[in-house]
mmCIF file with all atom_site columns, C-alpha atoms in Angstrom:
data_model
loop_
_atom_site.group_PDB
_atom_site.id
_atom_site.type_symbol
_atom_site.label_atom_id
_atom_site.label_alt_id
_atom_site.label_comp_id
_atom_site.label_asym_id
_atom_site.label_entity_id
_atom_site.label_seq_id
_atom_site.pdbx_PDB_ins_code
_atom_site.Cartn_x
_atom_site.Cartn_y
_atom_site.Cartn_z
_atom_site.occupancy
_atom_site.B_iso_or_equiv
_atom_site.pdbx_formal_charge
_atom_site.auth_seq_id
_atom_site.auth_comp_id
_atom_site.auth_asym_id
_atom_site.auth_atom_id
_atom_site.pdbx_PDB_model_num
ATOM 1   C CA . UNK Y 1 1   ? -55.263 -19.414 20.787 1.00 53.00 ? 239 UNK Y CA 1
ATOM 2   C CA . UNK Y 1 2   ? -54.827 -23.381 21.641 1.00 55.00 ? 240 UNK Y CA 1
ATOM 3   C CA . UNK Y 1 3   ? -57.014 -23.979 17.979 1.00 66.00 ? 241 UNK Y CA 1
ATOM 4   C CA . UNK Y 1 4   ? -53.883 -21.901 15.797 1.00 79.00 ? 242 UNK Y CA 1
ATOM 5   C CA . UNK Y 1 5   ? -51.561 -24.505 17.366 1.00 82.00 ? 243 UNK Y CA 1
ATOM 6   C CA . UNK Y 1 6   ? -49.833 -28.010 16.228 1.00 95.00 ? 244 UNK Y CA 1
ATOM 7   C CA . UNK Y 1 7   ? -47.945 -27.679 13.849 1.00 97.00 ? 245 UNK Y CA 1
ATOM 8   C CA . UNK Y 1 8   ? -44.096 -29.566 13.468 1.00 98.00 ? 246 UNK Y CA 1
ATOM 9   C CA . UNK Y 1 9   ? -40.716 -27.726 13.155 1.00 98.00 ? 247 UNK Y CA 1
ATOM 10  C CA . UNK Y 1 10  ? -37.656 -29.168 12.109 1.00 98.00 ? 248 UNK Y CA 1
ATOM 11  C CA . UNK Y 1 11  ? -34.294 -27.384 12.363 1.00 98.00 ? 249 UNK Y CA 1
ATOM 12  C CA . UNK Y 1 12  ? -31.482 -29.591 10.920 1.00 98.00 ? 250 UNK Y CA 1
ATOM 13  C CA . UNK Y 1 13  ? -28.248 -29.482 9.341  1.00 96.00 ? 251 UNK Y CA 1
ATOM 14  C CA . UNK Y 1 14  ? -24.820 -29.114 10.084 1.00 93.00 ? 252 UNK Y CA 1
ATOM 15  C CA . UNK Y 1 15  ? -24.214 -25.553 10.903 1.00 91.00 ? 253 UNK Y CA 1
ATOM 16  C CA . UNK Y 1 16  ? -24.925 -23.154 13.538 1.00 89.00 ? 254 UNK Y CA 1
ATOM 17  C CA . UNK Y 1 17  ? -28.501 -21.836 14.709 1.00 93.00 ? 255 UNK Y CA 1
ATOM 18  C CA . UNK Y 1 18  ? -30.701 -24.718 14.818 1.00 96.00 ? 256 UNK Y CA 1
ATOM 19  C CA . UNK Y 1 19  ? -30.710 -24.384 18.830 1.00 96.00 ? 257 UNK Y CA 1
ATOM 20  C CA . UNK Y 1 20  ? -30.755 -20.811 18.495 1.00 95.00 ? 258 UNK Y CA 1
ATOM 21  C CA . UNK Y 1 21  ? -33.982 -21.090 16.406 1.00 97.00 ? 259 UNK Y CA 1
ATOM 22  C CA . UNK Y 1 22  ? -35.775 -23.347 18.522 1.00 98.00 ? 260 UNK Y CA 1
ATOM 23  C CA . UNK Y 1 23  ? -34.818 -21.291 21.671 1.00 97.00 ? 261 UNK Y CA 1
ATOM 24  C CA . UNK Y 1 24  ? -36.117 -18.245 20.069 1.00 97.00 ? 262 UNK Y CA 1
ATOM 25  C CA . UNK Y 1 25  ? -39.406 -19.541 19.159 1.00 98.00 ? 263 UNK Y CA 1
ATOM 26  C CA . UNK Y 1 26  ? -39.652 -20.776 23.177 1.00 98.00 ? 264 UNK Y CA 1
ATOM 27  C CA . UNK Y 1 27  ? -38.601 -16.697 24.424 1.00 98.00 ? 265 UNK Y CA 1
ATOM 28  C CA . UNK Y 1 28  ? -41.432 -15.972 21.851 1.00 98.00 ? 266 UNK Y CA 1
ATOM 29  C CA . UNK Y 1 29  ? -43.982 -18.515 22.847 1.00 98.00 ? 267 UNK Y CA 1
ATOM 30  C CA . UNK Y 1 30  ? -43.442 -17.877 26.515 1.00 98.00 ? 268 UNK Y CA 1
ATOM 31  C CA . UNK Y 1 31  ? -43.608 -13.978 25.922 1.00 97.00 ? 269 UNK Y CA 1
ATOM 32  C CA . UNK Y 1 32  ? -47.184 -14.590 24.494 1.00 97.00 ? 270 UNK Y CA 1
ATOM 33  C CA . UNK Y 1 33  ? -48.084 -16.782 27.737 1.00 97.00 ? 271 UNK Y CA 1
ATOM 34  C CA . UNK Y 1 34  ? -48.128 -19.891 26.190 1.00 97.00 ? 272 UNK Y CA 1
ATOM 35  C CA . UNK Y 1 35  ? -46.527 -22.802 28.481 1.00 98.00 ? 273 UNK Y CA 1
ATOM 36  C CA . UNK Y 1 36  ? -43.130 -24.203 27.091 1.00 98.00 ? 274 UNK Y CA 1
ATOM 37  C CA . UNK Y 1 37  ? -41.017 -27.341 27.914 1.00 98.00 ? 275 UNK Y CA 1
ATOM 38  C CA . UNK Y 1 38  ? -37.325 -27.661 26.665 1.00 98.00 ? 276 UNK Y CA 1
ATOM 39  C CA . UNK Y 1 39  ? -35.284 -30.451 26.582 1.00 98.00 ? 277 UNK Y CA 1
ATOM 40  C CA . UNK Y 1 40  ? -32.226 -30.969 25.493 1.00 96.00 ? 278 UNK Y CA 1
ATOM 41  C CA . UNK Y 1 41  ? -30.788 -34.609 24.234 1.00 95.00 ? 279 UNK Y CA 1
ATOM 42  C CA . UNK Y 1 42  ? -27.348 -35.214 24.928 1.00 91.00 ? 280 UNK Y CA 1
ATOM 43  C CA . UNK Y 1 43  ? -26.477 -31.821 26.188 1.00 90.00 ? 281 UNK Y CA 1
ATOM 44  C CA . UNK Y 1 44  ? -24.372 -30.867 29.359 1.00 84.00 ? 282 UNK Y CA 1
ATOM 45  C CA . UNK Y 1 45  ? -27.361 -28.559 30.708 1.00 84.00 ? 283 UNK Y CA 1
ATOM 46  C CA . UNK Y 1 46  ? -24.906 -25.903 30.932 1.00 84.00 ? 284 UNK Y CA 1
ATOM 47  C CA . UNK Y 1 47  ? -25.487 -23.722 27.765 1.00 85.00 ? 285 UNK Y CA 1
ATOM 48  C CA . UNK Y 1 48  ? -26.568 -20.183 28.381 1.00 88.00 ? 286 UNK Y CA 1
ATOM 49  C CA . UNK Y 1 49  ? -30.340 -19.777 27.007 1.00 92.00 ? 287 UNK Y CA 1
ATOM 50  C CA . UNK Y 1 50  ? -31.297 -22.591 29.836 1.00 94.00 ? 288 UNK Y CA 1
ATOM 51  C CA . UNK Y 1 51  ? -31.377 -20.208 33.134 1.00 94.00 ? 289 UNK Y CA 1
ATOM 52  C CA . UNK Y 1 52  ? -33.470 -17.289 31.247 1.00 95.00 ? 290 UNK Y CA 1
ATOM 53  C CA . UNK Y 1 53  ? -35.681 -19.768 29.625 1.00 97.00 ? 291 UNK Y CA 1
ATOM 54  C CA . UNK Y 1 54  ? -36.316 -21.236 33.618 1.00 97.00 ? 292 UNK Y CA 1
ATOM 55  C CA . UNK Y 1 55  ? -36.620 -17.239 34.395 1.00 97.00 ? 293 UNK Y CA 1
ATOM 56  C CA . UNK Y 1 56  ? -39.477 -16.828 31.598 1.00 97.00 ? 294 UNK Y CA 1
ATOM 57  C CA . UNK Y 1 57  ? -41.550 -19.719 32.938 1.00 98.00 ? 295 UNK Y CA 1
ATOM 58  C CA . UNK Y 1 58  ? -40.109 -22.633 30.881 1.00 98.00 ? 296 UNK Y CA 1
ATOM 59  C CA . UNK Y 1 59  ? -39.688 -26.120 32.552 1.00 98.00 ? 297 UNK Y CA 1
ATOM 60  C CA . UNK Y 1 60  ? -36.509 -27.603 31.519 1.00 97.00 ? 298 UNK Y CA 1
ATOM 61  C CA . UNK Y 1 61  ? -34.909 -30.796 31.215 1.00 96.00 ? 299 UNK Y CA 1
ATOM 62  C CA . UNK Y 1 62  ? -31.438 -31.307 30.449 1.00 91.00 ? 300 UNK Y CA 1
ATOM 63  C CA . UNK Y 1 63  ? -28.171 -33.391 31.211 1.00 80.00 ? 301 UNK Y CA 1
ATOM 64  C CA . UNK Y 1 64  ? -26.465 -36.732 30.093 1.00 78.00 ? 302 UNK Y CA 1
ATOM 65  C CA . UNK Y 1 65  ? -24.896 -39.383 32.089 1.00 70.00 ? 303 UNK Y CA 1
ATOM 66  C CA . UNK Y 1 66  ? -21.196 -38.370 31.092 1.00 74.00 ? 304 UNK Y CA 1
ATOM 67  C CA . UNK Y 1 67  ? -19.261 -35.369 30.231 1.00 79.00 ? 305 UNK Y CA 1
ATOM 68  C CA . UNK Y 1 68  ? -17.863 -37.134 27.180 1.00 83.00 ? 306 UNK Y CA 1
ATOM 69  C CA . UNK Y 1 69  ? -19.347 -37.000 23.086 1.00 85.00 ? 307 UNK Y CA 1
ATOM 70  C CA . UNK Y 1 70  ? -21.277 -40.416 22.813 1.00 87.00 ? 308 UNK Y CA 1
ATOM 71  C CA . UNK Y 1 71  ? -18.263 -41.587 20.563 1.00 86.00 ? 309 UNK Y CA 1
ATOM 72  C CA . UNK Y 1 72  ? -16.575 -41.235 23.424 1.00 89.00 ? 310 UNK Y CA 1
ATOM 73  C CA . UNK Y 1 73  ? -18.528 -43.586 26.104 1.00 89.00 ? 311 UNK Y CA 1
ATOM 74  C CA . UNK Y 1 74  ? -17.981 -46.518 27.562 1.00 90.00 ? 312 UNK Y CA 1
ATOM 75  C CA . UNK Y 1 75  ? -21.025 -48.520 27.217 1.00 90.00 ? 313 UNK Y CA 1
ATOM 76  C CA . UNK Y 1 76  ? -22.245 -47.989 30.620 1.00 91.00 ? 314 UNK Y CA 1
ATOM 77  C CA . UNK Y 1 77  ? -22.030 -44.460 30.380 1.00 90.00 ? 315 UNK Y CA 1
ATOM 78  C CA . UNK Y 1 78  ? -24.478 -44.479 26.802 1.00 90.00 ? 316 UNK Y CA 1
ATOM 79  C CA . UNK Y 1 79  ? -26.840 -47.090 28.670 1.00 92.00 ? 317 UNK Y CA 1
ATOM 80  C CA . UNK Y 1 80  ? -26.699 -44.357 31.806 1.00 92.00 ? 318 UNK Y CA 1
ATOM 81  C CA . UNK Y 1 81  ? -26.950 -41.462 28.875 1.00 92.00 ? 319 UNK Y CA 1
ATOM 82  C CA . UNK Y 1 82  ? -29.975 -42.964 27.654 1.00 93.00 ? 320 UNK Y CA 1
ATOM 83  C CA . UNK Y 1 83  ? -31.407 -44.228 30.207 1.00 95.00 ? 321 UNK Y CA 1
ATOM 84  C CA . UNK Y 1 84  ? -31.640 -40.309 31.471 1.00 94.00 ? 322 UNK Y CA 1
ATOM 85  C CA . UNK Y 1 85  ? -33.159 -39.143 28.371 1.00 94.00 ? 323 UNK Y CA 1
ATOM 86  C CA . UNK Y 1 86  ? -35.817 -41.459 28.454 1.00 97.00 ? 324 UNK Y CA 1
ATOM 87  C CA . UNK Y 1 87  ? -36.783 -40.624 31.801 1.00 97.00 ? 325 UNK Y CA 1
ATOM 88  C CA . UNK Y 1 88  ? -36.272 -36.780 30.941 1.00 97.00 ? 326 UNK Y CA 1
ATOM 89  C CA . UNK Y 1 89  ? -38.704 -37.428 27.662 1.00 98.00 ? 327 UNK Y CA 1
ATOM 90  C CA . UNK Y 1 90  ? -41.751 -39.257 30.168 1.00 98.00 ? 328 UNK Y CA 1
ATOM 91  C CA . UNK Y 1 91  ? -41.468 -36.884 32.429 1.00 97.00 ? 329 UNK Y CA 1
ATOM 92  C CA . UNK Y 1 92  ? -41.613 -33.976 30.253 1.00 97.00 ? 330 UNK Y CA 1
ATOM 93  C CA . UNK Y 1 93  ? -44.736 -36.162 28.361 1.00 97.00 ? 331 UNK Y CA 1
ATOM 94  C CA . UNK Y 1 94  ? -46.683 -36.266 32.011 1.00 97.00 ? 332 UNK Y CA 1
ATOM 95  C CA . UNK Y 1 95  ? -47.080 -31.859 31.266 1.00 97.00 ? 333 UNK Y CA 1
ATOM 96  C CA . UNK Y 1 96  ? -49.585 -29.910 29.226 1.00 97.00 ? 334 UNK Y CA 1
ATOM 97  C CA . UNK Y 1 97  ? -47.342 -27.836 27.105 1.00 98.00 ? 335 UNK Y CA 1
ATOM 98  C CA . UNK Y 1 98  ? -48.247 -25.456 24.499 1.00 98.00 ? 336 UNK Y CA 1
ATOM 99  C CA . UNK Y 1 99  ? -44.796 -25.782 22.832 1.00 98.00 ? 337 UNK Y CA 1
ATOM 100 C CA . UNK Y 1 100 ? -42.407 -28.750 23.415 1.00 98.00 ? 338 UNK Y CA 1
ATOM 101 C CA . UNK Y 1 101 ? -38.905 -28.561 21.809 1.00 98.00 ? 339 UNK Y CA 1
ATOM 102 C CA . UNK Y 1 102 ? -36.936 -31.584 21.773 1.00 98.00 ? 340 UNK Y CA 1
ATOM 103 C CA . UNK Y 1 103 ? -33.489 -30.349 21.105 1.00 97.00 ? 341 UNK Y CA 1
ATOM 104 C CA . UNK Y 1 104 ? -30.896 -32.567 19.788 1.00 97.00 ? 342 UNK Y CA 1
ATOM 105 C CA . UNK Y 1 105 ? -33.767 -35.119 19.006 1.00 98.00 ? 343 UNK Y CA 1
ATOM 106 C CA . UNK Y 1 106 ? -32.566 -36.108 15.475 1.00 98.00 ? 344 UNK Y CA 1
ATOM 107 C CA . UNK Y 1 107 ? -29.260 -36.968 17.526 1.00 95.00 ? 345 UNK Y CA 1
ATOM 108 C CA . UNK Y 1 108 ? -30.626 -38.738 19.699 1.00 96.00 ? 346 UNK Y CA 1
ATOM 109 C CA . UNK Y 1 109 ? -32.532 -40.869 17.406 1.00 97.00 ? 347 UNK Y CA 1
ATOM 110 C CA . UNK Y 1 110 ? -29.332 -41.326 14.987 1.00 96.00 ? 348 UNK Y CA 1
ATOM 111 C CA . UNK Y 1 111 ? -27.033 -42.901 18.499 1.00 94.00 ? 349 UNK Y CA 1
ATOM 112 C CA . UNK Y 1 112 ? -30.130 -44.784 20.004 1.00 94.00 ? 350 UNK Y CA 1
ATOM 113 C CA . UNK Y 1 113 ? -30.006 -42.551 22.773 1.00 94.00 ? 351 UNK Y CA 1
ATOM 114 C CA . UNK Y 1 114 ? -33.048 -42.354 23.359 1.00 96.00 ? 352 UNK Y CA 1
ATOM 115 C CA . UNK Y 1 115 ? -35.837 -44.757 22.918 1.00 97.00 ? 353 UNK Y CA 1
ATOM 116 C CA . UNK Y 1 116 ? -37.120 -44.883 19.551 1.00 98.00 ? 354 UNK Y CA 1
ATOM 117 C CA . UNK Y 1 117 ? -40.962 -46.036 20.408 1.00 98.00 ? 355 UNK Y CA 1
ATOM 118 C CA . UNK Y 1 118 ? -40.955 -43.416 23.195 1.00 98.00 ? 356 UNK Y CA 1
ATOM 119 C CA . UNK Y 1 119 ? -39.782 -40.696 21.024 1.00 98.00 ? 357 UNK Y CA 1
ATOM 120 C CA . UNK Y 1 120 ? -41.737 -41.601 17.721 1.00 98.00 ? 358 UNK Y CA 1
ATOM 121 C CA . UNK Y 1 121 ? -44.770 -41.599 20.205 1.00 97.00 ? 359 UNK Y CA 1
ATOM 122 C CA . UNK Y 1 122 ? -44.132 -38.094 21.795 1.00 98.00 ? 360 UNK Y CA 1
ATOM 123 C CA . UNK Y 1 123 ? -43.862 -36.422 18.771 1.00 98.00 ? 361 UNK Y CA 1
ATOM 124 C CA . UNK Y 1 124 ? -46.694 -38.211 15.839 1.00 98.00 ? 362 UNK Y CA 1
ATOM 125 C CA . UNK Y 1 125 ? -49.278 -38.990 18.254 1.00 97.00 ? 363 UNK Y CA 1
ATOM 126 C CA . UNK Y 1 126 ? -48.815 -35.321 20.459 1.00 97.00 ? 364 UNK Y CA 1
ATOM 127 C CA . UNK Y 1 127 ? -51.834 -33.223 21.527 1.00 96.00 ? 365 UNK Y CA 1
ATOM 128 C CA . UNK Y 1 128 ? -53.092 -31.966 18.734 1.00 94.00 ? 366 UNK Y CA 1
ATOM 129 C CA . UNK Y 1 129 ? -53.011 -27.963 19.979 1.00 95.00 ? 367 UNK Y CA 1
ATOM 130 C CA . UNK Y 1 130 ? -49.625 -28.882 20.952 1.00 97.00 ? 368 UNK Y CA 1
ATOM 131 C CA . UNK Y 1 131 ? -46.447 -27.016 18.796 1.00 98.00 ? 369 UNK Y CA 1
ATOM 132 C CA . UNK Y 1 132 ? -43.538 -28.806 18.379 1.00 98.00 ? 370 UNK Y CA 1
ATOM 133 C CA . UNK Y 1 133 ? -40.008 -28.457 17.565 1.00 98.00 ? 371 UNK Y CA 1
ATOM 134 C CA . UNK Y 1 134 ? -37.146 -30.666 16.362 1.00 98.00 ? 372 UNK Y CA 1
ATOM 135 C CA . UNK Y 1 135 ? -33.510 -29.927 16.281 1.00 98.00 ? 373 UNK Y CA 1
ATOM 136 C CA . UNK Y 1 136 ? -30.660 -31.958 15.257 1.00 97.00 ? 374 UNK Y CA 1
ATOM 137 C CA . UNK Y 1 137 ? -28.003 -32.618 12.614 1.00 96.00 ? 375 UNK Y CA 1
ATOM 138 C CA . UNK Y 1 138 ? -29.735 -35.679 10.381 1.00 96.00 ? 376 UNK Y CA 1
ATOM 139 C CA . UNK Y 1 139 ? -33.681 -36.002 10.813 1.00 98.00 ? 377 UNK Y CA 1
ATOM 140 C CA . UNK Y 1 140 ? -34.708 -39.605 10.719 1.00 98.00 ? 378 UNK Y CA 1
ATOM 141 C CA . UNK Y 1 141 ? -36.988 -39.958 7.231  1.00 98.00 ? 379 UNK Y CA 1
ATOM 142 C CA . UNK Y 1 142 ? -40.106 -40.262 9.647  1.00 98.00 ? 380 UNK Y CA 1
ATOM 143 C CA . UNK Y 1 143 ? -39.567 -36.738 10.709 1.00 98.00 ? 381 UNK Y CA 1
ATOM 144 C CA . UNK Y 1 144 ? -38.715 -35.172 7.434  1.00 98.00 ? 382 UNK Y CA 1
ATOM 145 C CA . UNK Y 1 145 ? -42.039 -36.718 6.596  1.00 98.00 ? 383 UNK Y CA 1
ATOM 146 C CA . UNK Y 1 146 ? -43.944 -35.306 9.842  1.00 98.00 ? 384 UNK Y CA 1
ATOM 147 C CA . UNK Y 1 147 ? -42.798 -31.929 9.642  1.00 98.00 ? 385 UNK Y CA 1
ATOM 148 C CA . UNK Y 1 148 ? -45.046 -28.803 8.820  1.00 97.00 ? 386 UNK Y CA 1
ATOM 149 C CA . UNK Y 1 149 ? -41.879 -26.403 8.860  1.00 97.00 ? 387 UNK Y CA 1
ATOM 150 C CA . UNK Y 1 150 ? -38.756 -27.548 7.867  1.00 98.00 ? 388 UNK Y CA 1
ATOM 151 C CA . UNK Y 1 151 ? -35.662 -25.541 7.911  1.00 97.00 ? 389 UNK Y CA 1
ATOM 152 C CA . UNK Y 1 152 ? -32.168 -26.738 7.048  1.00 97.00 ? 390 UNK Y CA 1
ATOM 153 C CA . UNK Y 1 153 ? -28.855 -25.149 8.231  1.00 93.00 ? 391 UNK Y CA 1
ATOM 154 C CA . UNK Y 1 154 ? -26.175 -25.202 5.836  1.00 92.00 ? 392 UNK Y CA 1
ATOM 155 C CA . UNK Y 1 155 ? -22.304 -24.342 7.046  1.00 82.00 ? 393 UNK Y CA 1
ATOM 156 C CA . UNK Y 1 156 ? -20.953 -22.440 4.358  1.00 85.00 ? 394 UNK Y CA 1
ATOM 157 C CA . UNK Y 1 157 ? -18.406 -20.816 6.203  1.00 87.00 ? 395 UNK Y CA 1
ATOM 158 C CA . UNK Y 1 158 ? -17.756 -21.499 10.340 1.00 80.00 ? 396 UNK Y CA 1
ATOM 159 C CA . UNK Y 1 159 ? -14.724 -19.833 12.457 1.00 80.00 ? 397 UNK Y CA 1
ATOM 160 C CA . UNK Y 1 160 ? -14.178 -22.972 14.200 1.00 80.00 ? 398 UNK Y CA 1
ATOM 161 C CA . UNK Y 1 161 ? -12.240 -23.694 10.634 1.00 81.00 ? 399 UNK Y CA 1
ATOM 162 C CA . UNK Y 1 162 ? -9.385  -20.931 11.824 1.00 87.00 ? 400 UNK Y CA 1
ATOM 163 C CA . UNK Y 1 163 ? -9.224  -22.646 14.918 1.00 88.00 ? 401 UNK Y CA 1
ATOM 164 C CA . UNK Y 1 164 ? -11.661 -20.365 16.604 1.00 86.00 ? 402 UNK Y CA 1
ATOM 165 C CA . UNK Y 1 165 ? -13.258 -22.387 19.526 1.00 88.00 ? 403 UNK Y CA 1
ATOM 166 C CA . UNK Y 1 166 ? -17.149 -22.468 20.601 1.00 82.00 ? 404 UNK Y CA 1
ATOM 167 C CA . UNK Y 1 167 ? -17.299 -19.333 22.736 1.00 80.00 ? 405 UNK Y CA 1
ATOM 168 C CA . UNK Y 1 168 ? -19.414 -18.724 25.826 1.00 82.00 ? 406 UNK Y CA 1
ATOM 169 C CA . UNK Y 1 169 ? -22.784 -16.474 25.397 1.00 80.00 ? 407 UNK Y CA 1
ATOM 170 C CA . UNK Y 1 170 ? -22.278 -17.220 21.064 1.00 79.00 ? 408 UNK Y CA 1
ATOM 171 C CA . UNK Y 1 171 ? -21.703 -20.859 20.424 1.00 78.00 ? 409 UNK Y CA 1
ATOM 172 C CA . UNK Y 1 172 ? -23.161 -21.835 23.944 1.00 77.00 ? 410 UNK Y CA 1
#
């Protein structure tokens, strides 16, 4: 099965489901035996999919120096922030992994949360069996240009407009 693999997803956009997406196509991968890593850029590690996705055989990486949005940091806590995601992104890089998503990469990129090298290097010069996916609101033009699949998410309509707040087991 290794030979059908390789190929580049991007989910971007500004609305809802590009996580979704990506953690659909890991409950899928891992259902078919294939060996998935998550992680997550600039995420809590809190959000629900995590602890089935560890259940189903995924290894996951997740977390950020500070509780706060990056707007939000000091700039110790985005130098902490990114130094985690770095270390996150090598470790994750030392596996064999059938399917790597790297959620919230295009974010990551954007802030310089990450480092750029590392990150340019993990995804364009991956093994070449290995699947790959990309979330995040704006993909850098490099990854537009990479990507086999990509998928935008458009918010046409979005409760949070009526004041409606992310809810737990929908939103996260």
């Amino acid at each position: 099965m290794d030979e059908q693999l390789g190929l580049l997803h991007l989910y971007w956009g500004d609305s809802k489901g590009k996580t979704t997406a990506a953690m659909g196509l890991a409950v899928r991968a891992l259902g078919n035996g294939l060996r998935v890593a998550v992680l997550q850029f600039l995420k809590s590690g809190t959000s629900g999919e995590l602890e089935p996705l560890r259940q189903l055989g995924a290894s996951v990486w997740s977390g950020k120096g500070s509780r706060k949005f990056v707007f939000q940091m000091t700039p110790e806590e985005r130098e902490e922030t990114r130094q985690l995601q770095d270390e996150n992104l090598r470790q994750l890089l030392e596996g064999q992994w059938d399917l790597v998503v790297l959620d919230e990469a295009c974010s990551a990129w954007q802030l310089e949360m990450v480092d750029h090298q590392l990150l340019r290097r993990a995804v364009l010069e991956r093994p070449k069996n290995q699947e790959m996916v990309l979330t995040g609101r704006e993909p850098a033009p490099w990854m537009m240009e990479a990507a086999d699949y990509s998928t935008e998410m458009r918010c046409h309509k979005h409760p949070y407009e009526r004041g409606i707040k992310a809810r737990k087991g929908v939103e996260f």
